[in-house]
XYZ file of C-alpha atoms in Angstrom:
324
model
C -17.372 -37.092 40.150
C -18.210 -40.565 39.163
C -21.710 -41.175 37.661
C -22.490 -37.574 37.084
C -24.060 -36.523 33.683
C -24.160 -32.828 34.761
C -20.611 -32.151 33.376
C -21.508 -33.220 29.879
C -22.246 -31.083 26.942
C -25.034 -30.616 24.368
C -24.305 -31.245 20.776
C -24.361 -27.619 20.070
C -21.544 -27.193 22.264
C -18.990 -29.374 20.438
C -17.313 -29.322 17.053
C -19.808 -30.586 14.273
C -17.480 -33.296 13.083
C -17.823 -34.880 16.574
C -21.683 -34.843 16.588
C -23.703 -38.002 16.074
C -27.209 -37.876 14.435
C -29.963 -37.987 16.854
C -27.584 -37.740 19.870
C -28.468 -34.498 21.659
C -26.972 -34.510 25.204
C -24.099 -36.431 27.077
C -21.067 -35.413 25.127
C -17.944 -35.101 27.215
C -15.999 -32.004 27.637
C -13.371 -31.327 24.850
C -9.660 -30.140 25.130
C -9.385 -31.707 28.580
C -6.335 -33.709 30.112
C -6.062 -37.400 28.739
C -6.682 -38.420 32.487
C -10.155 -36.702 32.188
C -11.024 -39.286 29.403
C -9.633 -42.129 31.368
C -11.674 -41.448 34.182
C -14.661 -41.013 32.042
C -14.835 -44.899 31.629
C -16.497 -44.838 35.061
C -18.815 -41.756 34.319
C -22.219 -41.651 32.552
C -22.242 -40.039 29.154
C -23.200 -41.033 25.526
C -19.957 -43.104 25.103
C -20.268 -45.254 28.372
C -22.028 -48.305 26.924
C -19.959 -48.065 23.699
C -16.773 -48.335 25.968
C -18.205 -51.085 28.217
C -19.818 -53.263 25.720
C -16.406 -53.712 23.912
C -14.668 -54.077 27.378
C -17.032 -56.853 28.222
C -16.443 -58.423 24.734
C -12.676 -58.538 25.432
C -13.396 -60.720 28.337
C -15.806 -62.893 26.528
C -13.009 -63.637 24.000
C -10.487 -64.351 26.611
C -12.929 -66.842 28.157
C -13.562 -68.575 24.724
C -10.070 -68.773 24.150
C -9.598 -70.614 27.416
C -12.738 -72.738 26.778
C -11.413 -73.884 23.184
C -7.804 -74.326 24.359
C -8.277 -77.904 24.967
C -11.224 -78.698 22.798
C -9.135 -77.694 19.700
C -5.860 -78.550 21.148
C -4.172 -75.140 20.316
C -0.918 -76.546 21.547
C -0.531 -79.413 18.999
C -2.920 -79.196 16.276
C -1.817 -76.743 13.670
C -5.148 -76.820 11.980
C -6.650 -75.054 15.201
C -4.050 -72.081 15.214
C -6.050 -69.996 12.613
C -9.014 -70.109 15.114
C -6.698 -69.003 17.955
C -5.312 -66.166 15.668
C -8.698 -65.230 14.737
C -9.757 -64.930 18.299
C -6.633 -62.756 19.022
C -7.606 -60.458 16.066
C -10.979 -60.152 17.481
C -9.553 -58.999 20.774
C -7.144 -56.871 18.949
C -9.825 -54.926 16.962
C -12.058 -54.659 20.176
C -9.334 -53.353 22.185
C -8.453 -50.502 19.516
C -12.098 -49.727 19.519
C -12.206 -49.357 23.256
C -9.449 -46.944 23.194
C -10.849 -44.827 20.482
C -14.227 -44.561 22.209
C -12.322 -43.612 25.464
C -10.096 -40.748 24.010
C -11.544 -39.721 20.687
C -13.544 -36.821 22.419
C -10.428 -34.786 23.264
C -10.171 -32.813 20.095
C -10.788 -33.170 16.457
C -7.327 -34.282 15.636
C -7.447 -37.072 18.461
C -10.935 -37.925 16.938
C -9.670 -38.602 13.344
C -6.338 -40.169 14.369
C -7.893 -42.698 16.768
C -10.900 -43.698 14.647
C -8.385 -44.269 11.672
C -6.482 -46.709 13.876
C -9.692 -48.277 14.758
C -10.397 -49.071 11.211
C -7.064 -50.933 10.982
C -8.312 -52.881 13.856
C -11.663 -53.656 12.099
C -10.107 -54.930 8.931
C -7.660 -57.164 10.823
C -10.535 -58.752 12.130
C -12.311 -58.591 8.484
C -9.131 -60.116 7.022
C -9.116 -62.878 9.650
C -12.801 -63.677 8.893
C -12.044 -64.196 5.303
C -9.371 -66.810 6.225
C -11.571 -68.949 8.445
C -14.059 -68.879 5.741
C -11.652 -70.492 3.152
C -9.796 -72.693 5.607
C -12.754 -73.924 7.820
C -16.115 -73.281 6.107
C -15.313 -74.147 2.574
C -15.566 -77.776 1.419
C -12.551 -79.488 -0.190
C -13.496 -79.241 -3.633
C -14.326 -75.299 -3.369
C -11.095 -75.102 -1.350
C -8.991 -76.589 -4.124
C -10.593 -74.655 -6.931
C -10.618 -71.061 -5.509
C -7.888 -70.998 -2.630
C -5.163 -69.160 -4.674
C -7.355 -66.460 -6.495
C -9.439 -66.146 -3.179
C -6.443 -65.280 -0.999
C -5.307 -62.503 -3.443
C -8.818 -61.229 -3.973
C -9.533 -61.209 -0.257
C -6.370 -59.237 0.844
C -6.913 -56.551 -1.956
C -10.621 -56.312 -0.606
C -9.429 -56.057 2.997
C -6.736 -53.627 2.281
C -8.963 -51.581 -0.127
C -11.645 -51.440 2.391
C -9.457 -49.973 5.025
C -8.256 -47.252 2.739
C -11.909 -46.570 1.880
C -12.858 -46.388 5.467
C -10.137 -43.835 6.149
C -11.022 -41.752 2.999
C -14.689 -41.747 3.886
C -13.939 -40.663 7.500
C -11.691 -37.866 6.491
C -13.772 -36.491 3.742
C -17.307 -37.375 4.647
C -17.083 -37.392 8.410
C -19.443 -34.612 9.171
C -22.817 -35.886 10.614
C -24.659 -34.417 7.726
C -22.724 -36.621 5.218
C -23.054 -39.672 7.460
C -25.932 -41.141 5.152
C -23.668 -40.864 2.205
C -20.471 -42.374 3.844
C -22.269 -45.306 5.535
C -24.039 -46.062 2.384
C -20.887 -46.310 0.228
C -19.293 -48.249 3.057
C -22.128 -50.768 3.114
C -22.061 -51.289 -0.524
C -18.366 -52.052 -0.745
C -18.790 -54.298 2.488
C -21.578 -56.080 0.553
C -19.244 -56.876 -2.343
C -16.723 -58.210 0.117
C -19.338 -60.512 1.582
C -20.161 -61.985 -1.678
C -16.432 -62.848 -2.258
C -16.416 -64.520 1.149
C -19.770 -66.236 0.299
C -17.993 -68.029 -2.435
C -16.430 -70.281 0.005
C -19.790 -71.955 1.091
C -21.765 -71.442 -2.125
C -21.370 -75.116 -2.952
C -22.755 -76.282 0.402
C -25.780 -74.365 -0.200
C -26.174 -75.639 -3.892
C -25.820 -79.288 -2.717
C -28.399 -78.740 -0.063
C -30.803 -77.319 -2.761
C -30.277 -80.331 -4.709
C -31.291 -82.610 -1.844
C -27.852 -83.312 -0.308
C -27.973 -82.671 3.336
C -24.497 -83.523 4.245
C -23.713 -80.048 5.221
C -27.112 -79.144 6.862
C -25.589 -78.506 10.246
C -22.865 -76.291 8.895
C -25.228 -74.341 6.812
C -27.417 -73.795 9.928
C -24.425 -72.246 11.530
C -23.745 -70.059 8.566
C -27.348 -68.770 8.553
C -27.011 -67.630 11.998
C -23.922 -65.717 11.197
C -25.382 -64.199 7.967
C -28.323 -62.972 10.109
C -26.017 -61.411 12.620
C -23.871 -59.775 9.916
C -26.936 -58.259 8.418
C -28.075 -56.749 11.849
C -24.584 -55.580 12.408
C -24.802 -53.691 8.899
C -28.257 -52.322 9.853
C -27.358 -51.045 13.297
C -24.169 -49.468 11.852
C -25.731 -47.669 8.962
C -29.098 -46.570 9.850
C -28.798 -44.660 13.063
C -31.915 -46.310 14.499
C -33.740 -45.603 16.598
C -32.118 -42.151 17.608
C -32.731 -40.389 14.303
C -36.583 -40.957 14.746
C -36.633 -39.617 18.522
C -33.656 -37.299 18.778
C -32.660 -37.142 22.553
C -34.286 -40.236 23.715
C -31.463 -42.759 23.222
C -28.660 -40.537 24.153
C -27.087 -42.684 26.973
C -28.894 -45.967 26.533
C -30.235 -47.564 23.293
C -28.509 -45.794 20.382
C -27.503 -47.656 17.326
C -23.825 -47.695 17.990
C -24.195 -49.615 21.214
C -26.452 -52.025 19.382
C -23.810 -52.304 16.619
C -21.240 -53.323 19.116
C -23.424 -55.964 20.686
C -24.320 -57.697 17.332
C -20.527 -57.274 16.203
C -19.454 -59.205 19.368
C -22.433 -61.760 18.697
C -21.088 -62.326 15.242
C -17.645 -63.133 16.246
C -18.915 -65.551 18.814
C -21.105 -67.320 16.169
C -17.980 -67.476 13.870
C -15.824 -69.066 16.654
C -18.482 -71.663 17.332
C -19.081 -72.490 13.729
C -15.207 -73.033 13.368
C -15.159 -75.317 16.383
C -18.067 -77.278 14.772
C -16.051 -77.596 11.582
C -12.778 -78.824 13.456
C -14.958 -81.214 15.551
C -16.545 -82.878 12.493
C -13.296 -83.093 10.547
C -14.451 -80.786 7.931
C -11.347 -78.538 7.863
C -8.585 -81.105 7.466
C -7.643 -80.152 3.923
C -6.014 -76.892 4.810
C -2.445 -76.049 3.324
C 0.265 -77.359 5.635
C 1.787 -74.004 5.962
C -1.418 -72.467 6.903
C -0.406 -71.093 10.281
C 2.851 -69.359 8.751
C 0.879 -67.887 5.875
C -1.826 -66.540 8.254
C 0.844 -64.984 10.617
C 2.904 -63.429 7.906
C -0.167 -62.131 5.897
C -1.772 -60.735 9.102
C 1.474 -58.981 10.332
C 2.172 -57.578 6.784
C -1.470 -56.231 6.675
C -1.062 -54.639 10.184
C 2.192 -52.998 9.041
C 0.715 -51.663 5.876
C -2.467 -50.318 7.595
C -0.556 -48.414 10.020
C 1.683 -46.996 7.376
C -1.501 -46.088 5.485
C -2.915 -44.167 8.448
C -0.128 -41.690 8.278
C -0.240 -41.484 4.412
C -3.957 -40.752 4.693
C -3.374 -38.024 7.521
C -0.977 -36.388 5.142
C -2.954 -36.373 1.903
C -6.515 -36.054 3.359
C -6.047 -33.271 6.218
C -8.593 -32.983 8.883
C -10.758 -29.868 8.887
C -9.511 -26.777 10.512
C -10.899 -26.467 14.084
C -11.260 -22.757 13.822
C -14.087 -23.164 11.241
C -16.087 -25.309 13.565
C -18.893 -23.669 15.290
């Protein structure tokens, strides 16, 4: 029955690996047909808003692509193609996340497999974020100085972060290990953020020395940084549900907040890129930028998918018979 919470389970009735800190009720039945989980999109449970927040985000991104198609001239201006592909990567990662949240409750094997693929989507978005940072947000001097080293380092961080996400999930996925897992992940993401910040560091330095040439750009970056911080806090802290267990099982849990801030960050990035294009601040990019982006993104996608299967072999999931 649609909009019926009565058929859901308490946390004590599902495998421990599928429980979330501070979430007591609203878990879907396990070991049901795939159609049961597809229908659950229209039922109330503790994943309902996680599903719909990202479904709505997909349509938001599609509307943004339509909105900026003429403004940025996707059809003729090669410099704008990276913005288009970044938007597609946002849609791709969000779609994979929707699929994971819909079907992961079937069993432990599905839970692990779907979220490992979800991480591949996350790092497709992360990799695209790094490329718009160097090609759109850096100034011409910084671009010329760091572009070659930066692209290699960013690829290593992107791929390494994906591997780390998968290993942390397969080895520290239990709810009692969430703090360790997310703490390590936040540390790694912070290091990656420092690398991305190298693209705009000179603009901040010029501002501190009285040069206001990039003031409007820096204002956009500040909003992106703030949103990124809120993404990290909402992802890593399990607030507010850990302080009031059971109060935010359906509405208000941290992962729902995380989804909202993640989408907001992507929107802010797209708007900042459009500003740089409209101001003529991104005209120095490599002539083969679009080809480089497409080839590197495809290669990253292929490698991450292969890596999912490798990790599934070398880091097997816990035996379901041991779960209580």
